[in-house]
Amino acid sequence: MERTQIVGTGSYAPSRVLTNQDLERLVDTTDAWIRERTGIEERRQAAPDESTSDMAVQAARPALAMAGIQPEDLDLIVVGTVTPDMPMPSCAAFVQAKLGARRAFAFDVAAACSGSLYALSVADQFVRTGQARRALVIGAELFSRSLDWSDRNTCVLFGDGAGALVLAPVSDTDDSGPPRGILSTHLRTDGAHAEILTIPGGGSRMPMTEEVLHERLNTVHMNGREVFKFAVRALVDSTHEALAAHGLEPGQVDHVIAHQANLRILEAVLARLEIPREKCWLNLHKYGNTSSASLPISLDEALRAGRLKRGDIIVMMAIGAGMTWGSAVVRW
Ligand code: UT7
């Protein structure tokens, strides 16, 4: 049987650093509050002339280099984003053109902070069926332009960035030992909770008007406490489900690669799963919540730090607006 392997990773964070101290000058907050409640110390902000697709391309190039392939070798590009360059066309179309991936078809997946996990799952299906041999999965998000910089509930949380994964097929007969690659992905949605995390204005329901702009309804609105509670429950459940599908116990997990929204969410999830915190790659102290970018950035950093060894069991997990969430199991 053929399955999908991750053969390249890359990430990009804009150079401009916005510290908690910088935010103390913008809104009624403190460095201590942000650190204690979220674990975030600083985040990155895209340059004024930088777009989501620019960041995506910056993450894609090192991923392609690691995979040893050229952009023309790509059959498919899937970008997980809810902050595309513009509503139409897709961010993926711009990425395809900027990379010169002339053979690839390209589209976006909108699942907010679960975007890269959803994109990974979609691309995995194309690779396993043979419809794509080389796929590029990107999570890229530029939330700094969709935040209300006078709302301390949200503006301290998010950062800009992008991460990329290159996928290729691997046959079980290529390898001795247990099957490697993406063993499975488990995606979930519950739209009944959509209202707890939205950008309410600027779409078909509430088109952009002067009032929408004045009320800042074109920015992120969130009931943080509800998202927090939902996130812990959902991530624990989907991770149990994903591991059980392979007869695995949490104790057999070597690495957790998780969407980085809040350190307390991750600590609560890891405690309930009884997975030691050291097994989870953490970087939200330096990037904040980069939404769909955070999972591929984390995988790239863990890999380049030499943490991932052949045969290791990795569980991935993400949660975002929708609500969307899910888990994946990968044998490296
Ligand atoms: O990727 C998914 C996207 N989002 C998330 O994952 C967010 C999930 N939720 C969270 O991370 C947390 O709920 C937050 C970090 C957003 C908030 O932490 P919390 O411990 O749930 O605080 P809270 O919302 O219950 O607010 C506690 C207090 C409130 O004041 P009062 O009403 O008790 O007087 C807030 O107004 O903290 C206040 N507060 C702040 N204070 C200083 C909220 N934001 C800030 C701030 N600085 N930045």
Tab-separated table of C-alpha atoms and ligand atoms in Angstrom:
chain	number	residue	atom	x	y	z
A	1	MET	CA	0.000	0.000	0.000
A	2	GLU	CA	1.158	3.519	-0.722
A	3	ARG	CA	1.003	6.170	1.925
A	4	THR	CA	2.241	9.727	2.204
A	5	GLN	CA	5.514	10.813	3.682
A	6	ILE	CA	6.630	14.282	4.710
A	7	VAL	CA	9.889	14.736	2.794
A	8	GLY	CA	10.539	18.440	3.331
A	9	THR	CA	9.690	21.141	5.847
A	10	GLY	CA	10.217	24.892	5.941
A	11	SER	CA	9.086	27.894	7.916
A	12	TYR	CA	9.177	31.642	7.852
A	13	ALA	CA	8.567	34.342	10.430
A	14	PRO	CA	8.706	38.044	9.504
A	15	SER	CA	11.651	39.922	11.013
A	16	ARG	CA	9.654	42.560	12.892
A	17	VAL	CA	9.287	41.542	16.554
A	18	LEU	CA	6.400	42.864	18.650
A	19	THR	CA	7.067	42.261	22.357
A	20	ASN	CA	4.622	42.231	25.247
A	21	GLN	CA	6.210	45.517	26.322
A	22	ASP	CA	5.318	46.999	22.929
A	23	LEU	CA	1.699	45.945	23.533
A	24	GLU	CA	1.704	47.532	27.009
A	25	ARG	CA	1.999	50.831	25.143
A	26	LEU	CA	-0.980	50.022	22.890
A	27	VAL	CA	-3.621	48.550	25.225
A	28	ASP	CA	-4.331	48.143	28.941
A	29	THR	CA	-2.266	44.989	29.458
A	30	THR	CA	0.936	43.830	31.118
A	31	ASP	CA	3.792	41.583	30.145
A	32	ALA	CA	3.052	39.535	33.288
A	33	TRP	CA	-0.634	39.002	32.353
A	34	ILE	CA	0.203	37.894	28.815
A	35	ARG	CA	2.965	35.516	29.949
A	36	GLU	CA	0.925	33.979	32.755
A	37	ARG	CA	-2.329	33.585	30.818
A	38	THR	CA	-0.891	32.594	27.444
A	39	GLY	CA	2.849	31.812	27.592
A	40	ILE	CA	3.481	34.375	24.832
A	41	GLU	CA	6.479	36.725	25.149
A	42	GLU	CA	6.662	38.165	21.648
A	43	ARG	CA	5.231	37.667	18.188
A	44	ARG	CA	6.196	38.603	14.616
A	45	GLN	CA	4.498	41.106	12.376
A	46	ALA	CA	4.625	41.164	8.587
A	47	ALA	CA	6.102	44.204	6.853
A	48	PRO	CA	3.584	46.603	5.264
A	49	ASP	CA	4.475	45.405	1.770
A	50	GLU	CA	4.383	41.720	2.718
A	51	SER	CA	1.340	39.552	1.908
A	52	THR	CA	0.282	36.083	3.033
A	53	SER	CA	1.478	34.525	-0.222
A	54	ASP	CA	4.898	36.189	0.195
A	55	MET	CA	5.304	34.517	3.577
A	56	ALA	CA	4.020	31.223	2.176
A	57	VAL	CA	6.648	31.279	-0.572
A	58	GLN	CA	9.397	32.024	1.974
A	59	ALA	CA	8.370	28.920	3.921
A	60	ALA	CA	7.991	26.795	0.789
A	61	ARG	CA	11.481	27.357	-0.609
A	62	PRO	CA	13.437	25.638	2.214
A	63	ALA	CA	10.838	22.838	2.286
A	64	LEU	CA	11.362	22.199	-1.444
A	65	ALA	CA	15.133	22.352	-0.961
A	66	MET	CA	14.984	19.769	1.837
A	67	ALA	CA	12.847	17.517	-0.370
A	68	GLY	CA	15.347	17.961	-3.209
A	69	ILE	CA	12.713	18.967	-5.736
A	70	GLN	CA	12.001	21.969	-7.919
A	71	PRO	CA	8.721	23.947	-7.994
A	72	GLU	CA	7.996	22.465	-11.462
A	73	ASP	CA	7.957	19.008	-9.866
A	74	LEU	CA	4.879	19.893	-7.796
A	75	ASP	CA	1.471	18.523	-8.804
A	76	LEU	CA	-0.529	20.145	-6.030
A	77	ILE	CA	-0.391	23.132	-3.664
A	78	VAL	CA	-2.853	23.411	-0.782
A	79	VAL	CA	-2.700	26.499	1.413
A	80	GLY	CA	-4.486	26.543	4.751
A	81	THR	CA	-5.360	30.174	5.403
A	82	VAL	CA	-8.207	32.446	6.463
A	83	THR	CA	-6.162	35.591	5.854
A	84	PRO	CA	-5.473	35.281	2.110
A	85	ASP	CA	-4.004	38.079	-0.015
A	86	MET	CA	-7.530	38.928	-1.190
A	87	PRO	CA	-10.962	37.226	-1.167
A	88	MET	CA	-10.487	36.089	-4.758
A	89	PRO	CA	-8.448	34.413	-6.168
A	90	SER	CA	-6.985	32.011	-3.642
A	91	CYS	CA	-3.712	32.607	-1.852
A	92	ALA	CA	-2.583	29.296	-3.362
A	93	ALA	CA	-2.900	30.721	-6.878
A	94	PHE	CA	-0.453	33.505	-5.985
A	95	VAL	CA	1.905	31.005	-4.356
A	96	GLN	CA	1.793	28.807	-7.466
A	97	ALA	CA	2.711	31.766	-9.689
A	98	LYS	CA	5.430	33.150	-7.393
A	99	LEU	CA	7.084	29.742	-7.071
A	100	GLY	CA	6.758	29.007	-10.803
A	101	ALA	CA	5.084	25.681	-10.012
A	102	ARG	CA	3.569	25.606	-13.482
A	103	ARG	CA	2.304	21.991	-13.367
A	104	ALA	CA	0.570	22.300	-9.999
A	105	PHE	CA	-3.114	22.914	-9.371
A	106	ALA	CA	-3.607	25.007	-6.282
A	107	PHE	CA	-6.359	25.941	-3.856
A	108	ASP	CA	-6.957	27.194	-0.312
A	109	VAL	CA	-8.534	25.416	2.609
A	110	ALA	CA	-10.324	27.581	5.179
A	111	ALA	CA	-10.265	25.942	8.607
A	112	ALA	CA	-8.661	28.787	10.596
A	113	CYS	CA	-6.077	27.497	13.085
A	114	SER	CA	-6.748	23.911	11.955
A	115	GLY	CA	-6.018	24.978	8.369
A	116	SER	CA	-2.696	23.233	7.901
A	117	LEU	CA	-3.994	20.002	9.449
A	118	TYR	CA	-6.984	20.105	7.097
A	119	ALA	CA	-4.693	20.949	4.165
A	120	LEU	CA	-2.390	18.081	5.117
A	121	SER	CA	-5.321	15.683	5.212
A	122	VAL	CA	-6.642	16.850	1.815
A	123	ALA	CA	-3.211	16.607	0.179
A	124	ASP	CA	-2.656	13.189	1.770
A	125	GLN	CA	-5.754	11.868	-0.024
A	126	PHE	CA	-4.481	13.141	-3.414
A	127	VAL	CA	-1.059	11.586	-2.867
A	128	ARG	CA	-2.382	8.232	-1.647
A	129	THR	CA	-4.712	7.881	-4.635
A	130	GLY	CA	-1.872	8.759	-7.002
A	131	GLN	CA	-3.566	11.887	-8.351
A	132	ALA	CA	-0.607	13.923	-7.081
A	133	ARG	CA	2.936	12.623	-6.658
A	134	ARG	CA	4.456	15.742	-5.112
A	135	ALA	CA	2.320	18.044	-3.000
A	136	LEU	CA	3.097	21.235	-1.122
A	137	VAL	CA	1.062	21.932	2.003
A	138	ILE	CA	1.319	25.397	3.503
A	139	GLY	CA	-0.137	27.078	6.566
A	140	ALA	CA	0.221	30.843	6.176
A	141	GLU	CA	-1.524	33.483	8.184
A	142	LEU	CA	-1.279	37.253	8.424
A	143	PHE	CA	-3.611	38.018	11.309
A	144	SER	CA	-1.993	41.319	12.242
A	145	ARG	CA	-4.156	42.986	9.555
A	146	SER	CA	-7.352	41.404	10.893
A	147	LEU	CA	-6.957	42.396	14.540
A	148	ASP	CA	-8.511	45.217	16.497
A	149	TRP	CA	-5.392	46.784	17.988
A	150	SER	CA	-7.500	48.392	20.702
A	151	ASP	CA	-8.933	45.033	21.911
A	152	ARG	CA	-6.652	43.536	24.546
A	153	ASN	CA	-8.658	40.288	24.479
A	154	THR	CA	-7.368	39.421	21.025
A	155	CYS	CA	-4.517	41.653	19.841
A	156	VAL	CA	-1.981	40.165	22.272
A	157	LEU	CA	-2.524	36.622	21.041
A	158	PHE	CA	-1.733	36.422	17.346
A	159	GLY	CA	1.437	36.562	15.247
A	160	ASP	CA	2.187	36.345	11.525
A	161	GLY	CA	4.066	33.478	9.885
A	162	ALA	CA	4.082	30.532	7.513
A	163	GLY	CA	5.111	26.889	7.487
A	164	ALA	CA	5.360	24.404	4.633
A	165	LEU	CA	5.494	20.637	4.147
A	166	VAL	CA	6.373	18.694	0.994
A	167	LEU	CA	4.576	15.371	0.595
A	168	ALA	CA	5.525	12.381	-1.547
A	169	PRO	CA	4.353	8.764	-1.721
A	170	VAL	CA	6.164	5.969	0.065
A	171	SER	CA	5.442	2.314	-0.497
A	172	ASP	CA	5.381	-0.152	2.382
A	173	THR	CA	7.656	-2.342	0.295
A	174	ASP	CA	10.271	0.478	0.148
A	175	ASP	CA	11.046	-0.066	3.811
A	176	SER	CA	11.601	-2.791	6.295
A	177	GLY	CA	9.937	-2.287	9.662
A	178	PRO	CA	6.556	-0.830	10.471
A	179	PRO	CA	4.896	1.448	7.887
A	180	ARG	CA	6.151	5.045	7.931
A	181	GLY	CA	4.542	8.286	6.865
A	182	ILE	CA	1.114	9.735	7.624
A	183	LEU	CA	-0.759	6.847	9.244
A	184	SER	CA	-4.069	8.730	9.404
A	185	THR	CA	-5.732	12.094	9.893
A	186	HIS	CA	-8.900	12.655	11.929
A	187	LEU	CA	-10.789	15.872	11.222
A	188	ARG	CA	-13.793	17.258	13.089
A	189	THR	CA	-16.099	20.290	12.756
A	190	ASP	CA	-18.875	21.640	14.968
A	191	GLY	CA	-20.421	24.694	13.350
A	192	ALA	CA	-22.902	25.035	16.205
A	193	HIS	CA	-20.063	26.806	18.041
A	194	ALA	CA	-19.103	29.074	15.143
A	195	GLU	CA	-20.004	32.269	16.986
A	196	ILE	CA	-17.316	31.945	19.674
A	197	LEU	CA	-14.533	32.849	17.245
A	198	THR	CA	-15.311	34.931	14.162
A	199	ILE	CA	-14.436	37.817	11.893
A	200	PRO	CA	-18.096	38.841	11.596
A	201	GLY	CA	-17.913	41.636	9.016
A	202	GLY	CA	-16.724	41.852	5.434
A	203	GLY	CA	-18.434	38.744	4.060
A	204	SER	CA	-21.822	38.113	2.475
A	205	ARG	CA	-23.729	38.268	5.742
A	206	MET	CA	-22.366	41.654	6.732
A	207	PRO	CA	-20.706	43.289	3.711
A	208	MET	CA	-18.073	45.947	4.269
A	209	THR	CA	-19.692	49.262	5.077
A	210	GLU	CA	-18.531	52.361	6.908
A	211	GLU	CA	-20.347	51.077	9.973
A	212	VAL	CA	-18.635	47.689	9.822
A	213	LEU	CA	-15.286	49.470	9.656
A	214	HIS	CA	-16.222	51.905	12.399
A	215	GLU	CA	-17.351	49.087	14.724
A	216	ARG	CA	-14.244	47.084	13.730
A	217	LEU	CA	-16.418	44.123	12.817
A	218	ASN	CA	-13.868	43.206	10.158
A	219	THR	CA	-11.522	42.030	12.935
A	220	VAL	CA	-11.261	38.943	15.147
A	221	HIS	CA	-13.997	38.597	17.787
A	222	MET	CA	-13.569	35.856	20.340
A	223	ASN	CA	-15.041	34.455	23.506
A	224	GLY	CA	-11.667	33.306	24.803
A	225	ARG	CA	-12.954	31.357	27.775
A	226	GLU	CA	-15.350	29.304	25.640
A	227	VAL	CA	-12.672	28.623	23.029
A	228	PHE	CA	-10.327	27.533	25.801
A	229	LYS	CA	-12.777	25.014	27.287
A	230	PHE	CA	-13.793	23.683	23.885
A	231	ALA	CA	-10.158	23.332	22.798
A	232	VAL	CA	-9.041	21.214	25.725
A	233	ARG	CA	-11.965	18.793	25.430
A	234	ALA	CA	-11.778	18.495	21.643
A	235	LEU	CA	-8.017	18.005	21.376
A	236	VAL	CA	-7.976	15.306	24.036
A	237	ASP	CA	-10.847	13.444	22.346
A	238	SER	CA	-9.453	13.615	18.809
A	239	THR	CA	-5.978	12.567	19.955
A	240	HIS	CA	-7.363	9.536	21.779
A	241	GLU	CA	-9.346	8.659	18.656
A	242	ALA	CA	-6.352	9.068	16.346
A	243	LEU	CA	-4.076	6.938	18.524
A	244	ALA	CA	-6.705	4.258	19.095
A	245	ALA	CA	-7.085	3.870	15.310
A	246	HIS	CA	-3.568	2.399	15.342
A	247	GLY	CA	-3.756	0.551	18.633
A	248	LEU	CA	-1.463	3.156	20.203
A	249	GLU	CA	-1.535	4.541	23.733
A	250	PRO	CA	-0.515	8.122	24.628
A	251	GLY	CA	2.507	6.602	26.410
A	252	GLN	CA	3.837	5.437	23.033
A	253	VAL	CA	3.909	8.956	21.565
A	254	ASP	CA	7.435	10.289	21.014
A	255	HIS	CA	6.525	13.839	19.944
A	256	VAL	CA	3.524	16.133	20.021
A	257	ILE	CA	3.376	18.720	17.258
A	258	ALA	CA	0.500	20.967	18.234
A	259	HIS	CA	-1.128	24.178	17.165
A	260	GLN	CA	0.226	26.792	19.562
A	261	ALA	CA	-2.668	28.917	20.829
A	262	ASN	CA	-2.109	29.085	24.549
A	263	LEU	CA	0.448	27.336	26.755
A	264	ARG	CA	-2.258	26.616	29.337
A	265	ILE	CA	-4.402	24.854	26.717
A	266	LEU	CA	-1.452	22.680	25.715
A	267	GLU	CA	-0.516	21.925	29.326
A	268	ALA	CA	-4.098	20.915	30.132
A	269	VAL	CA	-4.286	18.675	27.040
A	270	LEU	CA	-0.926	17.035	27.737
A	271	ALA	CA	-1.818	16.474	31.399
A	272	ARG	CA	-5.103	14.788	30.476
A	273	LEU	CA	-3.338	12.610	27.905
A	274	GLU	CA	-0.550	11.929	30.433
A	275	ILE	CA	2.077	12.906	27.879
A	276	PRO	CA	5.127	14.685	29.397
A	277	ARG	CA	5.372	18.337	28.399
A	278	GLU	CA	8.955	17.810	27.126
A	279	LYS	CA	7.533	15.767	24.258
A	280	CYS	CA	5.655	18.780	22.892
A	281	TRP	CA	7.540	21.244	20.712
A	282	LEU	CA	6.790	24.700	22.091
A	283	ASN	CA	7.441	27.980	20.309
A	284	LEU	CA	4.467	30.191	21.108
A	285	HIS	CA	6.624	32.231	23.486
A	286	LYS	CA	8.365	33.678	20.416
A	287	TYR	CA	5.644	33.601	17.738
A	288	GLY	CA	2.298	33.798	19.573
A	289	ASN	CA	-0.623	32.105	17.859
A	290	THR	CA	0.261	31.953	14.152
A	291	SER	CA	-2.983	30.086	13.397
A	292	SER	CA	-2.625	27.635	10.508
A	293	ALA	CA	1.119	28.302	10.317
A	294	SER	CA	1.905	27.070	13.790
A	295	LEU	CA	1.775	23.341	13.164
A	296	PRO	CA	4.148	23.235	10.155
A	297	ILE	CA	6.453	25.808	11.795
A	298	SER	CA	6.647	23.554	14.865
A	299	LEU	CA	7.349	20.437	12.805
A	300	ASP	CA	10.054	22.257	10.853
A	301	GLU	CA	11.731	23.531	14.011
A	302	ALA	CA	11.599	20.156	15.763
A	303	LEU	CA	13.036	18.420	12.700
A	304	ARG	CA	15.833	20.945	12.160
A	305	ALA	CA	16.682	20.764	15.880
A	306	GLY	CA	17.357	17.034	15.389
A	307	ARG	CA	14.481	15.949	17.602
A	308	LEU	CA	12.712	13.605	15.157
A	309	LYS	CA	14.229	10.164	14.633
A	310	ARG	CA	13.271	7.567	12.055
A	311	GLY	CA	10.413	5.430	13.369
A	312	ASP	CA	9.281	7.966	16.007
A	313	ILE	CA	5.541	8.293	16.586
A	314	ILE	CA	4.339	11.878	16.172
A	315	VAL	CA	0.867	13.000	17.064
A	316	MET	CA	-0.277	16.288	15.547
A	317	MET	CA	-3.231	18.275	16.857
A	318	ALA	CA	-4.914	21.551	16.001
A	319	ILE	CA	-8.064	23.497	16.806
A	320	GLY	CA	-9.531	26.633	15.310
A	321	ALA	CA	-12.566	28.691	14.420
A	322	GLY	CA	-15.515	26.772	13.069
A	323	MET	CA	-15.024	25.098	15.427
A	324	THR	CA	-12.628	22.879	13.517
A	325	TRP	CA	-10.146	20.494	15.054
A	326	GLY	CA	-8.366	17.228	14.534
A	327	SER	CA	-5.356	15.027	15.034
A	328	ALA	CA	-2.963	13.086	12.862
A	329	VAL	CA	-0.593	10.228	13.548
A	330	VAL	CA	2.707	10.076	11.692
A	331	ARG	CA	5.503	7.528	11.947
A	332	TRP	CA	8.647	9.458	11.018
B	1	UT7	O1	-6.352	29.137	17.957
B	1	UT7	C1	-7.578	29.286	18.585
B	1	UT7	C2	-7.733	30.743	18.868
B	1	UT7	N1	-7.913	31.203	20.176
B	1	UT7	C3	-7.564	30.613	21.334
B	1	UT7	O2	-7.081	29.550	21.423
B	1	UT7	C4	-7.848	31.379	22.591
B	1	UT7	C5	-8.287	30.501	23.711
B	1	UT7	N2	-8.462	31.257	24.922
B	1	UT7	C6	-7.445	31.768	25.616
B	1	UT7	O3	-6.314	31.605	25.248
B	1	UT7	C7	-7.753	32.510	26.887
B	1	UT7	O4	-9.132	32.383	27.173
B	1	UT7	C8	-7.348	34.007	26.824
B	1	UT7	C9	-5.847	34.124	26.866
B	1	UT7	C10	-7.895	34.639	25.573
B	1	UT7	C11	-7.905	34.733	28.034
B	1	UT7	O5	-7.461	34.103	29.220
B	1	UT7	P1	-8.495	33.763	30.396
B	1	UT7	O6	-7.719	33.242	31.497
B	1	UT7	O7	-9.566	32.882	29.780
B	1	UT7	O8	-9.041	35.187	30.756
B	1	UT7	P2	-10.541	35.727	30.684
B	1	UT7	O9	-10.989	35.859	29.267
B	1	UT7	O10	-11.360	34.921	31.602
B	1	UT7	O11	-10.332	37.170	31.266
B	1	UT7	C12	-9.901	37.373	32.603
B	1	UT7	C13	-9.681	38.858	32.797
B	1	UT7	C14	-10.841	39.710	32.283
B	1	UT7	O12	-11.024	40.779	33.189
B	1	UT7	P3	-12.239	40.749	34.254
B	1	UT7	O13	-13.474	40.642	33.414
B	1	UT7	O14	-11.984	39.554	35.107
B	1	UT7	O15	-12.076	42.043	34.952
B	1	UT7	C15	-10.308	40.247	30.980
B	1	UT7	O16	-10.893	41.487	30.627
B	1	UT7	O17	-8.511	39.274	32.074
B	1	UT7	C16	-8.853	40.413	31.285
B	1	UT7	N3	-8.005	40.446	30.109
B	1	UT7	C17	-6.803	41.017	30.084
B	1	UT7	N4	-6.100	41.657	31.040
B	1	UT7	C18	-4.879	42.118	30.709
B	1	UT7	C19	-8.263	39.910	28.894
B	1	UT7	N5	-7.216	40.153	28.071
B	1	UT7	C20	-6.310	40.822	28.791
B	1	UT7	C21	-5.024	41.343	28.488
B	1	UT7	N6	-4.342	41.965	29.482
B	1	UT7	N7	-4.452	41.216	27.290
